[in-house]
CSV table of C-alpha atoms and ligand atoms in Angstrom, one decimal:
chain,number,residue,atom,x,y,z
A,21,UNK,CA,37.3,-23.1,-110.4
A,22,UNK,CA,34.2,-22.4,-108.1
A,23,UNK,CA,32.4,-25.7,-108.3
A,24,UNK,CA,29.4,-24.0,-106.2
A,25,UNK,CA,27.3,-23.7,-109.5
A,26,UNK,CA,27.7,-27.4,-110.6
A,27,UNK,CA,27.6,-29.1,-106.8
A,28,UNK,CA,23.8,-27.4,-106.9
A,29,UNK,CA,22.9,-28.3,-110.4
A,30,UNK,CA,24.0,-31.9,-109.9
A,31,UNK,CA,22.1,-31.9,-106.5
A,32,UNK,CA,18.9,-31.0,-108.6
A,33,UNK,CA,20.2,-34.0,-110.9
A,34,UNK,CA,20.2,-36.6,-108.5
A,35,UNK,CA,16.7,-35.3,-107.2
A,36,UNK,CA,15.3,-35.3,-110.3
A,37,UNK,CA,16.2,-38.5,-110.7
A,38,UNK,CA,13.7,-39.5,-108.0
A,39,UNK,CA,11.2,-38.9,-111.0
A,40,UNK,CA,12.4,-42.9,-112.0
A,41,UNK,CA,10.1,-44.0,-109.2
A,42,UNK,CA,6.7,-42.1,-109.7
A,43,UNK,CA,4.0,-44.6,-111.3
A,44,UNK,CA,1.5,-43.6,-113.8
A,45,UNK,CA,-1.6,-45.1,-114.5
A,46,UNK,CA,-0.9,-45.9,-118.5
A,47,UNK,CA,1.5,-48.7,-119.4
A,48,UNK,CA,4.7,-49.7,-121.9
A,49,UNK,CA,4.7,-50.1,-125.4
A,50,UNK,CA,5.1,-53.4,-124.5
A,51,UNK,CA,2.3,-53.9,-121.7
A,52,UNK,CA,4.7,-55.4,-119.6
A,53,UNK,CA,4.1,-52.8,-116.4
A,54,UNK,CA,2.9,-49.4,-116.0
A,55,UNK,CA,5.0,-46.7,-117.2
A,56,UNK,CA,6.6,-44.5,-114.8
A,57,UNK,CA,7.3,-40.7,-114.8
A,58,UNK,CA,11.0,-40.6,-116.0
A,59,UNK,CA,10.2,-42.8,-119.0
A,60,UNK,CA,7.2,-41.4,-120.1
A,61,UNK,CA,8.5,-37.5,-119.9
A,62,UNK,CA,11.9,-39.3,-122.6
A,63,UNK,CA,9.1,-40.1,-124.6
A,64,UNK,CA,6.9,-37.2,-124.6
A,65,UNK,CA,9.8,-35.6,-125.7
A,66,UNK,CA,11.2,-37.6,-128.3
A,67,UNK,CA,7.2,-37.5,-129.8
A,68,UNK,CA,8.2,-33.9,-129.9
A,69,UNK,CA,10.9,-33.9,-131.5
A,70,UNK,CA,9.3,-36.6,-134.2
A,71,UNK,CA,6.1,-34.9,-134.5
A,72,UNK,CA,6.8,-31.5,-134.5
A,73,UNK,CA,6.0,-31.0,-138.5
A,74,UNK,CA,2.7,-30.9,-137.5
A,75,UNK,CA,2.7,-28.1,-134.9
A,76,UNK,CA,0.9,-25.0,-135.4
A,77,UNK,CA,2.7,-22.0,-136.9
A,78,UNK,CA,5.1,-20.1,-134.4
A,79,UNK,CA,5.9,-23.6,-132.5
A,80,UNK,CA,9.8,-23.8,-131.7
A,81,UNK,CA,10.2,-27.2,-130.9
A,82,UNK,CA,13.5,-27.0,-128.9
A,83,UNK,CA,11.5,-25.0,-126.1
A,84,UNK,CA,8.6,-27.9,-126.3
A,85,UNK,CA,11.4,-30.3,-126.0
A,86,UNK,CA,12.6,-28.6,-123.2
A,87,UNK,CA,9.2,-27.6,-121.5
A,88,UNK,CA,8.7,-31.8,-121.7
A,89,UNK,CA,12.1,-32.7,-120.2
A,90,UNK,CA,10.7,-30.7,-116.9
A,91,UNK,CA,7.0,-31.1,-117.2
A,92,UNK,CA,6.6,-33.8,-114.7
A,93,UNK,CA,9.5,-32.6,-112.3
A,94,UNK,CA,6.8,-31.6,-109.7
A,95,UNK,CA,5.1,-35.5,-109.0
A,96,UNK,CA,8.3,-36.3,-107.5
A,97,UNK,CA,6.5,-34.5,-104.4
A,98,UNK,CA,2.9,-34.3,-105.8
A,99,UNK,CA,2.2,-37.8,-107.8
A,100,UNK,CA,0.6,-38.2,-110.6
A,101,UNK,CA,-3.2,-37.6,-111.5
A,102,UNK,CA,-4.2,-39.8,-113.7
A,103,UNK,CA,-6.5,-38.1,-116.2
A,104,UNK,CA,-10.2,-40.0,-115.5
A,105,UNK,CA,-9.3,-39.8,-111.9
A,106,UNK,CA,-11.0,-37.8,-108.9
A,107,UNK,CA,-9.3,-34.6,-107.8
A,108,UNK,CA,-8.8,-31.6,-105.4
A,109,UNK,CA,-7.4,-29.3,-108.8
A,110,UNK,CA,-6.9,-26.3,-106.1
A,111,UNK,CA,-5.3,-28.9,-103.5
A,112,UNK,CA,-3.1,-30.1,-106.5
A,113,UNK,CA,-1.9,-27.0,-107.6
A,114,UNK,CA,-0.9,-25.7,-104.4
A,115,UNK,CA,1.3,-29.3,-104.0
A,116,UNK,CA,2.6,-28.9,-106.9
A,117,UNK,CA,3.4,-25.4,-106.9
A,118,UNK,CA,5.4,-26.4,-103.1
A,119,UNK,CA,6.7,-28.8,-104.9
A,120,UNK,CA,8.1,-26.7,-108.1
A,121,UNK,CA,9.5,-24.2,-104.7
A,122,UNK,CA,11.5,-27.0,-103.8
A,123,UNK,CA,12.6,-28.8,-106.6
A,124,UNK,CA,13.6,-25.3,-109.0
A,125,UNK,CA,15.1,-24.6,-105.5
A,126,UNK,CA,17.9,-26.6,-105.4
A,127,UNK,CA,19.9,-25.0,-108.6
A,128,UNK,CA,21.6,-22.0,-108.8
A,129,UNK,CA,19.1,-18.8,-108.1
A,130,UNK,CA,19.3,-17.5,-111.7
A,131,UNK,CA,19.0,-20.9,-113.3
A,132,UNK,CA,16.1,-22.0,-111.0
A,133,UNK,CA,14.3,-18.8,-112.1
A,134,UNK,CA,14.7,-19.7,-115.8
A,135,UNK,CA,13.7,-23.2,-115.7
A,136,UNK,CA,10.8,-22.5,-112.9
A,137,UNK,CA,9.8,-20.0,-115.9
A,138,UNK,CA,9.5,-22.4,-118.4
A,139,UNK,CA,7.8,-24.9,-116.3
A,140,UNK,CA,5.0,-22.0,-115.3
A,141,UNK,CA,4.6,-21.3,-118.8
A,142,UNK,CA,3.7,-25.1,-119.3
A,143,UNK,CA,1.2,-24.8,-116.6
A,144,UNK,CA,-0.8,-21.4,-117.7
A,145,UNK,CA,-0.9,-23.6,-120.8
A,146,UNK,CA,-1.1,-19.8,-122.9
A,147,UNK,CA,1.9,-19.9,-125.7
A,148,UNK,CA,1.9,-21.9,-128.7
A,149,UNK,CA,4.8,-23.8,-127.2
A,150,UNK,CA,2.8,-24.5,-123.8
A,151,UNK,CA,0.1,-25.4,-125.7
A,152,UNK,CA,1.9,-27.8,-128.1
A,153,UNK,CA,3.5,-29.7,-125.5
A,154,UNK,CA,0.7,-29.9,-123.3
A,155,UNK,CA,-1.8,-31.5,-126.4
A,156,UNK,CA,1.5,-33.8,-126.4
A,157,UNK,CA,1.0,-34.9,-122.8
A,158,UNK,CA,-2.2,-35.8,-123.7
A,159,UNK,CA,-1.5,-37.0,-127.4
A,160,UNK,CA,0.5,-40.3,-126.0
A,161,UNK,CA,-1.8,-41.9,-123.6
A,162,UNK,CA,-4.9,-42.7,-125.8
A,163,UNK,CA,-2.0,-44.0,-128.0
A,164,UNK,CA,-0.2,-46.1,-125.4
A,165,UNK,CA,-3.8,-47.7,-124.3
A,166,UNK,CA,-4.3,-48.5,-128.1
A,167,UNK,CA,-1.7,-50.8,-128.3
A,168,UNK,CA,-2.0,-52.0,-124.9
A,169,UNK,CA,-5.6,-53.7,-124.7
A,170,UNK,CA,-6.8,-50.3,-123.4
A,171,UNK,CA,-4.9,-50.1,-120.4
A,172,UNK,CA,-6.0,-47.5,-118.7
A,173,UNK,CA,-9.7,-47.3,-120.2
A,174,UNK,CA,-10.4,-50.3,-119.0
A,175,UNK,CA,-9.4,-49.7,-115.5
A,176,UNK,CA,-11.8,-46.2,-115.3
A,177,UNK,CA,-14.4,-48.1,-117.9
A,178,UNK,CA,-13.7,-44.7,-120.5
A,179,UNK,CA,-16.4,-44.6,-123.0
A,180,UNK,CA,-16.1,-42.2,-126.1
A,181,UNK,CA,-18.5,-39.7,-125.1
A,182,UNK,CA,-16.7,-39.3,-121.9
A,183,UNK,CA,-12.9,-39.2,-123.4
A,184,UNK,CA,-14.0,-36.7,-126.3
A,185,UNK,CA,-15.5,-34.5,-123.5
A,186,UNK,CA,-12.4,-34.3,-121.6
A,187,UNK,CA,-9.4,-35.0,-124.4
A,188,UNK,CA,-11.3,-33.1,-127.4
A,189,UNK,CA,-10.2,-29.7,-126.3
A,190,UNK,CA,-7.2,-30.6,-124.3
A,191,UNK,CA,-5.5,-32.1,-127.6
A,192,UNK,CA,-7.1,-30.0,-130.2
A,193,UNK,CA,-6.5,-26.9,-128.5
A,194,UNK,CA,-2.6,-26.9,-129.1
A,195,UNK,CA,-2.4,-30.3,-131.9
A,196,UNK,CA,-5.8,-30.1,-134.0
A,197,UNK,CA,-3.9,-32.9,-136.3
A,198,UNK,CA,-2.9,-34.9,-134.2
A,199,UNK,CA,-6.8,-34.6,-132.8
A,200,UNK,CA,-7.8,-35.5,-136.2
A,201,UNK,CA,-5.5,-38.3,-137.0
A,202,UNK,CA,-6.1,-40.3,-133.3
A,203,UNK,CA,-9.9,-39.4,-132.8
A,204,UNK,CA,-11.6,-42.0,-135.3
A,205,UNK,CA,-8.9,-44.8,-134.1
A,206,UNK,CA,-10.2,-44.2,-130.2
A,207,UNK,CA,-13.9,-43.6,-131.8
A,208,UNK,CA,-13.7,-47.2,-133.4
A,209,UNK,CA,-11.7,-48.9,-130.1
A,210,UNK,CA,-13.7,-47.8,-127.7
A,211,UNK,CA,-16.9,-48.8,-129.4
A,212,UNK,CA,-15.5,-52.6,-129.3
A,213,UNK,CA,-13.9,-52.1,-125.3
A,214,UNK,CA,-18.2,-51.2,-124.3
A,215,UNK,CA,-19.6,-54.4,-126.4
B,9,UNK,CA,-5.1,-35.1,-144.8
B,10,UNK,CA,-3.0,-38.1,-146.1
B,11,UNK,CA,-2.4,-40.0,-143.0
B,12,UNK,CA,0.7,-41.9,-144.0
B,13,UNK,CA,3.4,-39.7,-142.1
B,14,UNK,CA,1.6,-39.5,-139.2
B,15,UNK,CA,1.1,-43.4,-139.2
B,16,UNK,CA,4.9,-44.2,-140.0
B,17,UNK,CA,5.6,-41.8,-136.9
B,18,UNK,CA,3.5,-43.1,-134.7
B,19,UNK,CA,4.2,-46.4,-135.5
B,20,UNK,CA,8.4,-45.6,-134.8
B,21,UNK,CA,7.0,-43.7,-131.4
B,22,UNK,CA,5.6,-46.7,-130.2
B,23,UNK,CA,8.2,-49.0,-131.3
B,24,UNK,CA,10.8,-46.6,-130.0
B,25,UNK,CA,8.9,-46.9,-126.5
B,26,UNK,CA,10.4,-50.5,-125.6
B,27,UNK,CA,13.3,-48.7,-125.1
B,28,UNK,CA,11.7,-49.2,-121.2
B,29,UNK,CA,12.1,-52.6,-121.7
B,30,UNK,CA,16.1,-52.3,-122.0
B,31,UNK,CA,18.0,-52.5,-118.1
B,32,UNK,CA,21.3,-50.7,-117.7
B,33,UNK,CA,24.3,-51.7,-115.1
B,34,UNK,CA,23.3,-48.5,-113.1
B,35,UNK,CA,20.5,-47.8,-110.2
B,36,UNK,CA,18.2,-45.0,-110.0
B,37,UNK,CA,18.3,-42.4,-108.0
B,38,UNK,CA,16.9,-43.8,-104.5
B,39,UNK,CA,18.9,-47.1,-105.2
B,40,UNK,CA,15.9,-49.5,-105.7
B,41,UNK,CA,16.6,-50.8,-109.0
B,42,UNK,CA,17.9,-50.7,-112.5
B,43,UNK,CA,17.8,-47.8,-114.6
B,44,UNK,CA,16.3,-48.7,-118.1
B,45,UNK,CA,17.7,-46.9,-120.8
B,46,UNK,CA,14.4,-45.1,-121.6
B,47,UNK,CA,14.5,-42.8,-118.1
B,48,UNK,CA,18.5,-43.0,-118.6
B,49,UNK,CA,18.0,-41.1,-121.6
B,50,UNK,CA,15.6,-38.8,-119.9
B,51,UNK,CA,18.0,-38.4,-117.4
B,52,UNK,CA,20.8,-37.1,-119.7
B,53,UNK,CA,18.7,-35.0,-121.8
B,54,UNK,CA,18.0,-32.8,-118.5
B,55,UNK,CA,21.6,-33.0,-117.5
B,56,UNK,CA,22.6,-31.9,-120.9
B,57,UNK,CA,19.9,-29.0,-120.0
B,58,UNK,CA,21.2,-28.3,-116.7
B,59,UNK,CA,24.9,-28.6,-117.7
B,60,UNK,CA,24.8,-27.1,-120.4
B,61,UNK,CA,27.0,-23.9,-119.6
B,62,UNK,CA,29.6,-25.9,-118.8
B,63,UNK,CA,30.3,-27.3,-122.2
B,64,UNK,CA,32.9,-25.9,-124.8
B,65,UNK,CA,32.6,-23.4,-127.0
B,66,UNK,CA,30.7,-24.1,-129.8
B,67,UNK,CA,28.0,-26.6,-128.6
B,68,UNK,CA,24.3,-26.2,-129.5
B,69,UNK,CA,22.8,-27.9,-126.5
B,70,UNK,CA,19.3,-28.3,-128.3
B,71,UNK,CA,21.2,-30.5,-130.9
B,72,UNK,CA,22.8,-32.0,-127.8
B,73,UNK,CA,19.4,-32.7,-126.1
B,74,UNK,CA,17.8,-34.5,-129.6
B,75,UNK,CA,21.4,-36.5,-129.6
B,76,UNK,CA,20.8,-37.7,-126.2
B,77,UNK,CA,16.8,-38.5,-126.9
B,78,UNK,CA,17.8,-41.2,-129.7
B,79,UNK,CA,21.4,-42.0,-128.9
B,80,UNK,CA,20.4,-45.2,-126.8
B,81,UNK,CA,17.3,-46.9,-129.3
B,82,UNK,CA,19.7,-49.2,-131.0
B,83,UNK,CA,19.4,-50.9,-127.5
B,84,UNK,CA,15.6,-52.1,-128.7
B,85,UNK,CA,17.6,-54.8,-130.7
B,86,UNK,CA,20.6,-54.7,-129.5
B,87,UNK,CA,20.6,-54.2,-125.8
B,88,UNK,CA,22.8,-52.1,-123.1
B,89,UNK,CA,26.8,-52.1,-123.1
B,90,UNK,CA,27.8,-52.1,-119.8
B,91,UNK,CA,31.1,-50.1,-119.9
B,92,UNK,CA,33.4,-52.7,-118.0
B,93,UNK,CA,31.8,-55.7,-118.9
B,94,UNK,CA,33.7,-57.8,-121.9
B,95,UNK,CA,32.1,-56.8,-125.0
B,96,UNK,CA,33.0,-57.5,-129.1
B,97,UNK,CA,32.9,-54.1,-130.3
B,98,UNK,CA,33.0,-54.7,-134.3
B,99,UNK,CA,30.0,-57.3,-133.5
B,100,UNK,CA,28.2,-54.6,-131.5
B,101,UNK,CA,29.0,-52.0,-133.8
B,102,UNK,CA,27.1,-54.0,-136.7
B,103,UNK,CA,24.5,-55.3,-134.5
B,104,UNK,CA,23.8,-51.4,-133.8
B,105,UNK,CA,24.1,-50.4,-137.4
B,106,UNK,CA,21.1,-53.2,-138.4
B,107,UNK,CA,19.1,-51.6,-135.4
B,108,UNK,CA,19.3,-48.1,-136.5
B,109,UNK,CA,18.4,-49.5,-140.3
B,110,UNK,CA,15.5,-50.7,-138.8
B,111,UNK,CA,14.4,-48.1,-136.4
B,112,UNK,CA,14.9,-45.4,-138.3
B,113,UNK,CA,13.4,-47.1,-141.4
B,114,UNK,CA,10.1,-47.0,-139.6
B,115,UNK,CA,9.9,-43.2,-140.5
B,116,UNK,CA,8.9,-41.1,-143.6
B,117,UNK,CA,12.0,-41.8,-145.7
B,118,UNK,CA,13.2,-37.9,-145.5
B,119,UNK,CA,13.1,-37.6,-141.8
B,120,UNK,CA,14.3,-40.6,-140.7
B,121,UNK,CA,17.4,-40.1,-142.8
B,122,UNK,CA,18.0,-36.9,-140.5
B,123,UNK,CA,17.5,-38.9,-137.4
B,124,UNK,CA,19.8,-41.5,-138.6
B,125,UNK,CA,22.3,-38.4,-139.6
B,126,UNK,CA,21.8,-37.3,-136.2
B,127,UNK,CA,22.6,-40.4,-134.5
B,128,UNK,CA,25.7,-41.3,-137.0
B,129,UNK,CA,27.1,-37.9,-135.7
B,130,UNK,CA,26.6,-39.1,-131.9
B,131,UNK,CA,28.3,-42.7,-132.7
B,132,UNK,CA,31.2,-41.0,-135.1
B,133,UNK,CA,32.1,-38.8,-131.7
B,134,UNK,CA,33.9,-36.0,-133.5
B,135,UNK,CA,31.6,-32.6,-133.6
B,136,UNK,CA,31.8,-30.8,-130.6
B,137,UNK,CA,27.9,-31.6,-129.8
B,138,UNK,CA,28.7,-35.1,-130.4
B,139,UNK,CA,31.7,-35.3,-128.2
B,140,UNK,CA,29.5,-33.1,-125.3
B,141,UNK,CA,26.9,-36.0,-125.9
B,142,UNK,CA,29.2,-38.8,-125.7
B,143,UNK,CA,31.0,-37.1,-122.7
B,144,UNK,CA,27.6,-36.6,-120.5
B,145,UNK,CA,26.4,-40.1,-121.2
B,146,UNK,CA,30.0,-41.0,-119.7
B,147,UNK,CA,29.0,-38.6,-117.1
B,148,UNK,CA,26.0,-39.8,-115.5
B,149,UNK,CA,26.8,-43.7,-114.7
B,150,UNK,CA,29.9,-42.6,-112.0
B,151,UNK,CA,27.0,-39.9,-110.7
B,152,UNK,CA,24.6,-42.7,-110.1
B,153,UNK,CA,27.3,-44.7,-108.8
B,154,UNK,CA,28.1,-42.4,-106.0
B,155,UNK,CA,24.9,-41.7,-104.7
B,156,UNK,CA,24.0,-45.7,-105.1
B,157,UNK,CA,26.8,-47.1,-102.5
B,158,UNK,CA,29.2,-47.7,-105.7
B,159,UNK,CA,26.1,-49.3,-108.0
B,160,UNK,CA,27.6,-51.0,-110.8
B,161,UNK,CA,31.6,-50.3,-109.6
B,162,UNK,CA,31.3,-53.4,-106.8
B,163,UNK,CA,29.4,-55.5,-109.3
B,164,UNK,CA,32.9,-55.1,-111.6
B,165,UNK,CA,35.2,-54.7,-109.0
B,166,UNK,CA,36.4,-51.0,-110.3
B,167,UNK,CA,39.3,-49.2,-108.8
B,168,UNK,CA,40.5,-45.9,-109.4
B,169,UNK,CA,43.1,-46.5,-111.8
B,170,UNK,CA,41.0,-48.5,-114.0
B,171,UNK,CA,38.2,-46.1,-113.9
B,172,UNK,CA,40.5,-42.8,-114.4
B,173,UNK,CA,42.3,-45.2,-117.7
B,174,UNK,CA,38.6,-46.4,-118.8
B,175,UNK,CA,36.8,-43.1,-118.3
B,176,UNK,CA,38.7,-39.9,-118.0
B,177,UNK,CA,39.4,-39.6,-122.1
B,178,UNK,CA,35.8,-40.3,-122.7
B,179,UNK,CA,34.5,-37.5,-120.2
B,180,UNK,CA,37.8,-35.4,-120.0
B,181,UNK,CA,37.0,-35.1,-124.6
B,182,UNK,CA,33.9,-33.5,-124.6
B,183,UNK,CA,33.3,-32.0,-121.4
B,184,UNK,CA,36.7,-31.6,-119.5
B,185,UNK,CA,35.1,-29.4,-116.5
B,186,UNK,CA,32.5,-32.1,-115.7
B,187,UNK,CA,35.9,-34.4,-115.7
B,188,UNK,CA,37.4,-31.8,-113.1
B,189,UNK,CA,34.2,-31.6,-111.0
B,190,UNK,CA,34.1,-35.6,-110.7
B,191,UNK,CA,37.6,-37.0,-110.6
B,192,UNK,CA,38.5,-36.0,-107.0
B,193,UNK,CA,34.8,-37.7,-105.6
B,194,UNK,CA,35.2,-40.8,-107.5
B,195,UNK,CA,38.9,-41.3,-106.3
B,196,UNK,CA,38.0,-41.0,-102.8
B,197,UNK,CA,34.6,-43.1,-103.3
B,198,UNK,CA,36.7,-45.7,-104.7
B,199,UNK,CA,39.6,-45.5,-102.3
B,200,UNK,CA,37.6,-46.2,-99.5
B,201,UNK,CA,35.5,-48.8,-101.8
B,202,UNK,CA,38.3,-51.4,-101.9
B,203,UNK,CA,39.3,-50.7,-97.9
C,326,CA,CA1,23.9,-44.4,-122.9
């Protein structure tokens, strides 16, 4: 057999793997160390595939699942941005989408093009399923700083005026329940974190 | 809304996130540490999306990809197997068993049976998405190996023979042209390995 197709798909692999070694500003369950990319984008997906009963209608959580497995692909090149963070957004963009050029690059053409696809559709953040597993994204942080003293929070001095500003829509927009189940519990912690 | 899914599912999410805290025998990518089998898992989920034209017919990689997402949280309690270390398997395999009871247990009663189903299917290695499963998580290690300077094959001595007895029915079962692709790399890695 031709083993063109698998010596580029196992390139991307090893590349991918790379994601293993990008830092994020949120940390473990346990506290222990902040998580890094690799981790967090297993777990973004497993909440997926745990929480999906309360997606909106027309969700298919396989492509969510899948949109999550590659979601972070792109920090290998561009880093993370943490979410309370200052940022170039048109700087960004342009990194990542170099980066995405790159990375998408390395497998064959036609399967590049598919999973490039899915990863735009992520981005433009339009479909139900983009829109799902972005509110995901930003489902799991808030709940990794609750059971880690705040994490995060703490380190950007969050109050809740300023995190329902910026996570109200984000979450709500593709997860109102989950909105609705993790609002009061960040509500009532971050009243005690500014005391 | 009643809450009480939602809390039993978050509270298995975070639970289910010390899976970070579990290190593996293999490196990362770029060689600078130990995987821990919460990016490990990451890992294979995208190689089960990358790979997945390669598997035999009959394999629903989405079930695949939510196989490959849970197979390794037993871990949380009973922690990584390194495949040619020593091991008691019947003492494993019930030490495993108590973990899932556990972990799973943490859900709403319905789905974690399904999840527990799910993971049963992985362990009883006999479906054809099963034996894929099993046969990329077999897949991956001697990957990492060979781009690591021989990662966890110096730490236990592995020669060729040994691996191709040890590892070839595993990977050959479920995914025999992954077996083709690797065989010829990993004989000449570890050829010139034990030079
Ligand atoms: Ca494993």
């Amino acid at each position: 057999m031709s083993t063109e197709r698998l010596d580029a798909q196992m390139a991307f692999l090893i590349e991918a793997g790379r994601l293993s070694a990008v830092t994020r500003a949120t940390k473990t369950s346990d506290g222990a160390r902040f998580e890094n990319s690799a981790e967090h984008s297993w777990h973004l997906a497993l909440f997926a595939l745990v929480l999906g009963e309360h997606a909106p209608e027309g969700v298919t959580i396989e492509r969510v699942i899948k949109m999550l497995l590659l979601h972070d692909l792109v920090e290998i090149d561009a880093g993370d941005n943490p979410f309370f963070g200052e940022v170039d957004e048109t700087a960004k963009e342009a990194e990542e989408a170099a980066a995405a050029d790159r990375l998408f690059g390395l497998l064959p053409a036609d399967q590049g093009a598919a999973l490039r696809a899915l990863w735009d559709e992520f981005e433009a953040n339009e479909t139900p399923d983009a829109r799902f597993a972005k509110s995901v994204d930003r489902f799991q942080p808030p709940n990794m700083n609750l059971v880690t003293q705040g994490g995060s929070w703490v380190d950007y001095k969050v109050t809740w005026p300023v995190f329902e500003k910026k996570m109200a829509p984000k979450i709500k927009s593709g997860a109102p329940k989950l909105w609705d189940w993790l609002a009061p519990k960040v509500e009532a912690f971050l009243a005690r974190l500014s005391h």
